[in-house]
């Protein structure tokens, strides 16, 4: 009887966990990477940027498609830079490739694509970019094989990673909000001091004008 109760309880817990997993998946709280399609102009640069916090894994794959002439795929140049302008990935004359790095500074990371000089006669060039960040860049198949987990346990690991990523993101946003509030307070204080100084200068200039006019009229014996 006890074994039957334990089996029923385990089944109930497993069912609840599965429902929770499905619920979170439906809410898209677990990051899912989707390909981004960019149209590269014949001249100029097409850039994509994203705000990323510190110590986050970024993985991306890209490849070029020529819609006008599928048999002739033009080559592009790619440059990925950090918020402080450091080059994280730079290649030229490629039709596909990938880059991966772990962020060392928080801010806006930018990936720029442009056609090579000899290919600028192409009118329309489409580039597919599969940009994965944080938990979405983790290879869960490898984790499952390495740790020999599957099913509900693997879903729980994914949920744990998603919760941790959301928590870290909330901490990052809280820090950014505190920085912005501090900057706003400093700006308001400077504006207040500037307003007081401007008012003081106006009062001083008005007093000097009254003094000068009074002396002028006294010299002219008008008062």
CSV table of C-alpha atoms in Angstrom, one decimal:
chain,number,residue,atom,x,y,z
A,1,UNK,CA,0.0,0.0,0.0
A,2,UNK,CA,2.9,2.4,0.9
A,3,UNK,CA,4.6,1.6,-2.4
A,4,UNK,CA,1.4,2.3,-4.3
A,5,UNK,CA,1.1,5.7,-2.5
A,6,UNK,CA,4.7,6.5,-3.2
A,7,UNK,CA,4.3,5.6,-6.9
A,8,UNK,CA,1.2,7.7,-7.1
A,9,UNK,CA,2.9,10.7,-5.5
A,10,UNK,CA,5.9,10.4,-7.8
A,11,UNK,CA,3.6,10.2,-10.8
A,12,UNK,CA,1.8,13.3,-9.6
A,13,UNK,CA,5.0,15.2,-9.0
A,14,UNK,CA,6.3,14.2,-12.5
A,15,UNK,CA,3.0,15.3,-14.1
A,16,UNK,CA,3.2,18.7,-12.3
A,17,UNK,CA,6.8,19.2,-13.4
A,18,UNK,CA,5.9,18.4,-17.0
A,19,UNK,CA,3.0,20.9,-16.9
A,20,UNK,CA,5.4,23.5,-15.5
A,21,UNK,CA,7.9,22.8,-18.3
A,22,UNK,CA,5.2,23.1,-20.9
A,23,UNK,CA,3.9,26.3,-19.3
A,24,UNK,CA,7.3,28.0,-19.3
A,25,UNK,CA,7.9,26.8,-22.8
A,26,UNK,CA,4.6,28.4,-24.0
A,27,UNK,CA,5.5,31.6,-22.2
A,28,UNK,CA,8.8,31.7,-24.1
A,29,UNK,CA,10.7,32.2,-20.9
A,30,UNK,CA,13.4,29.7,-22.2
A,31,UNK,CA,15.3,31.7,-24.9
A,32,UNK,CA,14.9,30.2,-28.3
A,33,UNK,CA,17.2,31.4,-31.0
A,34,UNK,CA,15.7,32.2,-34.4
A,35,UNK,CA,17.5,33.1,-37.6
A,36,UNK,CA,17.5,36.8,-38.6
A,37,UNK,CA,17.4,37.7,-42.2
A,38,UNK,CA,19.3,40.8,-43.2
A,39,UNK,CA,19.3,42.5,-46.6
A,40,UNK,CA,22.8,43.7,-47.4
A,41,UNK,CA,22.9,46.8,-49.6
A,42,UNK,CA,25.1,47.0,-52.6
A,43,UNK,CA,26.9,49.9,-51.0
A,44,UNK,CA,27.1,50.6,-47.3
A,45,UNK,CA,27.0,48.4,-44.2
A,46,UNK,CA,24.3,46.5,-42.4
A,47,UNK,CA,24.7,46.2,-38.7
A,48,UNK,CA,23.0,44.4,-35.9
A,49,UNK,CA,23.5,45.3,-32.2
A,50,UNK,CA,22.3,43.8,-29.0
A,51,UNK,CA,22.7,44.8,-25.3
A,52,UNK,CA,24.4,42.0,-23.5
A,53,UNK,CA,25.7,41.8,-20.0
A,54,UNK,CA,29.0,40.6,-18.8
A,55,UNK,CA,30.2,36.9,-18.8
A,56,UNK,CA,27.6,35.7,-21.4
A,57,UNK,CA,28.3,33.2,-24.1
A,58,UNK,CA,27.5,34.4,-27.7
A,59,UNK,CA,27.4,32.0,-30.6
A,60,UNK,CA,26.4,32.9,-34.2
A,61,UNK,CA,26.3,31.3,-37.6
A,62,UNK,CA,25.8,33.2,-40.8
A,63,UNK,CA,25.6,32.5,-44.5
A,64,UNK,CA,24.8,34.5,-47.7
A,65,UNK,CA,22.0,33.9,-50.2
A,66,UNK,CA,21.8,35.7,-53.5
A,67,UNK,CA,18.1,36.0,-54.4
A,68,UNK,CA,18.7,37.5,-57.9
A,69,UNK,CA,21.4,35.0,-59.0
A,70,UNK,CA,21.3,31.9,-56.8
A,71,UNK,CA,24.1,30.3,-58.8
A,72,UNK,CA,26.4,33.2,-57.9
A,73,UNK,CA,26.8,33.9,-54.2
A,74,UNK,CA,28.6,37.1,-53.4
A,75,UNK,CA,31.2,37.3,-50.6
A,76,UNK,CA,30.9,39.6,-47.6
A,77,UNK,CA,33.1,41.0,-44.9
A,78,UNK,CA,32.1,40.7,-41.3
A,79,UNK,CA,33.2,42.6,-38.2
A,80,UNK,CA,32.0,42.0,-34.6
A,81,UNK,CA,32.9,44.6,-32.0
A,82,UNK,CA,32.5,45.0,-28.3
A,83,UNK,CA,31.0,48.1,-26.6
A,84,UNK,CA,34.5,49.6,-26.4
A,85,UNK,CA,35.3,49.0,-30.0
A,86,UNK,CA,37.5,45.9,-29.6
A,87,UNK,CA,37.4,43.5,-32.6
A,88,UNK,CA,36.0,40.1,-31.6
A,89,UNK,CA,35.6,38.7,-35.1
A,90,UNK,CA,36.8,40.0,-38.5
A,91,UNK,CA,36.9,38.1,-41.8
A,92,UNK,CA,36.7,39.1,-45.5
A,93,UNK,CA,35.6,37.4,-48.7
A,94,UNK,CA,33.4,34.8,-47.1
A,95,UNK,CA,30.0,33.4,-47.9
A,96,UNK,CA,29.4,31.7,-44.6
A,97,UNK,CA,31.0,31.4,-41.2
A,98,UNK,CA,30.5,31.6,-37.5
A,99,UNK,CA,31.9,33.3,-34.4
A,100,UNK,CA,31.8,32.6,-30.7
A,101,UNK,CA,33.0,34.5,-27.7
A,102,UNK,CA,32.2,35.2,-24.0
A,103,UNK,CA,31.5,38.8,-23.2
A,104,UNK,CA,34.0,40.5,-20.9
A,105,UNK,CA,32.2,43.8,-20.7
A,106,UNK,CA,28.5,44.9,-20.5
A,107,UNK,CA,27.1,47.0,-23.3
A,108,UNK,CA,26.0,47.0,-26.9
A,109,UNK,CA,27.8,44.4,-29.1
A,110,UNK,CA,27.6,45.0,-32.8
A,111,UNK,CA,27.9,42.8,-35.8
A,112,UNK,CA,28.4,44.5,-39.2
A,113,UNK,CA,28.2,43.0,-42.7
A,114,UNK,CA,29.0,44.5,-46.0
A,115,UNK,CA,29.6,43.4,-49.6
A,116,UNK,CA,33.2,43.1,-50.8
A,117,UNK,CA,34.2,45.8,-53.3
A,118,UNK,CA,34.2,43.4,-56.3
A,119,UNK,CA,30.7,42.3,-55.5
A,120,UNK,CA,29.0,45.7,-55.3
A,121,UNK,CA,27.2,45.3,-58.6
A,122,UNK,CA,24.9,42.8,-56.9
A,123,UNK,CA,21.5,44.5,-56.2
A,124,UNK,CA,20.0,42.2,-53.6
A,125,UNK,CA,21.9,40.0,-51.1
A,126,UNK,CA,20.3,38.3,-48.2
A,127,UNK,CA,22.2,37.1,-45.2
A,128,UNK,CA,20.9,34.6,-42.6
A,129,UNK,CA,22.2,35.2,-39.1
A,130,UNK,CA,21.5,32.7,-36.3
A,131,UNK,CA,22.4,34.7,-33.2
A,132,UNK,CA,22.4,32.7,-29.9
A,133,UNK,CA,23.0,34.3,-26.5
A,134,UNK,CA,23.4,32.8,-23.0
A,135,UNK,CA,21.2,29.8,-22.3
A,136,UNK,CA,20.2,29.5,-26.0
A,137,UNK,CA,23.8,29.0,-27.0
A,138,UNK,CA,24.3,26.0,-24.7
A,139,UNK,CA,24.5,22.6,-26.3
A,140,UNK,CA,21.9,20.6,-24.3
A,141,UNK,CA,22.4,17.5,-26.3
A,142,UNK,CA,26.0,17.4,-25.2
A,143,UNK,CA,25.0,18.0,-21.6
A,144,UNK,CA,22.5,15.2,-21.8
A,145,UNK,CA,25.0,12.8,-23.2
A,146,UNK,CA,27.8,13.8,-20.8
A,147,UNK,CA,25.7,13.8,-17.6
A,148,UNK,CA,23.4,10.9,-18.8
A,149,UNK,CA,20.2,12.8,-18.2
A,150,UNK,CA,17.0,12.9,-20.3
A,151,UNK,CA,13.3,13.6,-20.1
A,152,UNK,CA,12.0,15.6,-17.2
A,153,UNK,CA,15.5,15.9,-15.6
A,154,UNK,CA,16.8,17.5,-18.8
A,155,UNK,CA,13.8,19.9,-18.9
A,156,UNK,CA,14.4,20.8,-15.3
A,157,UNK,CA,18.1,21.6,-16.1
A,158,UNK,CA,16.9,23.8,-18.9
A,159,UNK,CA,14.4,25.5,-16.7
A,160,UNK,CA,17.1,26.0,-14.0
A,161,UNK,CA,19.4,27.6,-16.7
A,162,UNK,CA,16.5,29.8,-17.9
A,163,UNK,CA,15.7,31.0,-14.4
A,164,UNK,CA,19.4,31.7,-13.7
A,165,UNK,CA,19.6,33.7,-16.9
A,166,UNK,CA,16.5,35.7,-16.1
A,167,UNK,CA,17.8,36.3,-12.6
A,168,UNK,CA,21.1,37.6,-13.9
A,169,UNK,CA,19.4,39.7,-16.5
A,170,UNK,CA,17.2,41.3,-13.8
A,171,UNK,CA,20.3,42.0,-11.7
A,172,UNK,CA,21.9,43.6,-14.7
A,173,UNK,CA,18.8,45.7,-15.4
A,174,UNK,CA,18.6,46.7,-11.8
A,175,UNK,CA,22.2,47.9,-11.9
A,176,UNK,CA,21.6,49.8,-15.1
A,177,UNK,CA,18.6,51.4,-13.6
A,178,UNK,CA,20.6,52.5,-10.6
A,179,UNK,CA,23.3,53.9,-12.8
A,180,UNK,CA,20.7,55.8,-14.9
A,181,UNK,CA,19.1,57.1,-11.7
A,182,UNK,CA,22.4,58.3,-10.4
A,183,UNK,CA,23.2,60.1,-13.6
A,184,UNK,CA,19.7,61.6,-13.6
A,185,UNK,CA,20.2,62.8,-10.0
A,186,UNK,CA,23.6,64.3,-10.8
A,187,UNK,CA,22.2,66.0,-13.9
A,188,UNK,CA,19.2,67.5,-11.9
A,189,UNK,CA,21.6,68.7,-9.3
A,190,UNK,CA,23.8,70.4,-11.9
A,191,UNK,CA,20.8,72.0,-13.6
A,192,UNK,CA,19.6,73.3,-10.2
A,193,UNK,CA,22.9,74.8,-9.4
A,194,UNK,CA,23.1,76.3,-12.9
A,195,UNK,CA,19.6,77.8,-12.5
A,196,UNK,CA,20.6,79.3,-9.1
A,197,UNK,CA,23.8,80.8,-10.6
A,198,UNK,CA,21.9,82.2,-13.6
A,199,UNK,CA,19.4,83.8,-11.2
A,200,UNK,CA,22.2,85.2,-9.1
A,201,UNK,CA,23.9,86.6,-12.2
A,202,UNK,CA,20.6,88.2,-13.4
A,203,UNK,CA,20.0,89.8,-10.0
A,204,UNK,CA,23.6,91.1,-9.9
A,205,UNK,CA,23.3,92.5,-13.5
A,206,UNK,CA,20.0,94.2,-12.6
A,207,UNK,CA,21.5,95.7,-9.5
A,208,UNK,CA,24.5,97.1,-11.5
A,209,UNK,CA,22.1,98.5,-14.1
A,210,UNK,CA,20.1,100.3,-11.4
A,211,UNK,CA,23.2,101.6,-9.8
A,212,UNK,CA,24.6,102.8,-13.1
A,213,UNK,CA,21.3,104.5,-14.1
A,214,UNK,CA,21.0,106.2,-10.7
A,215,UNK,CA,24.5,107.6,-11.0
A,216,UNK,CA,23.9,108.7,-14.6
A,217,UNK,CA,20.7,110.6,-13.6
A,218,UNK,CA,22.5,112.1,-10.6
A,219,UNK,CA,25.3,113.5,-12.8
A,220,UNK,CA,22.8,114.9,-15.2
A,221,UNK,CA,21.0,116.4,-12.2
A,222,UNK,CA,17.8,114.8,-13.3
A,223,UNK,CA,17.1,113.4,-9.9
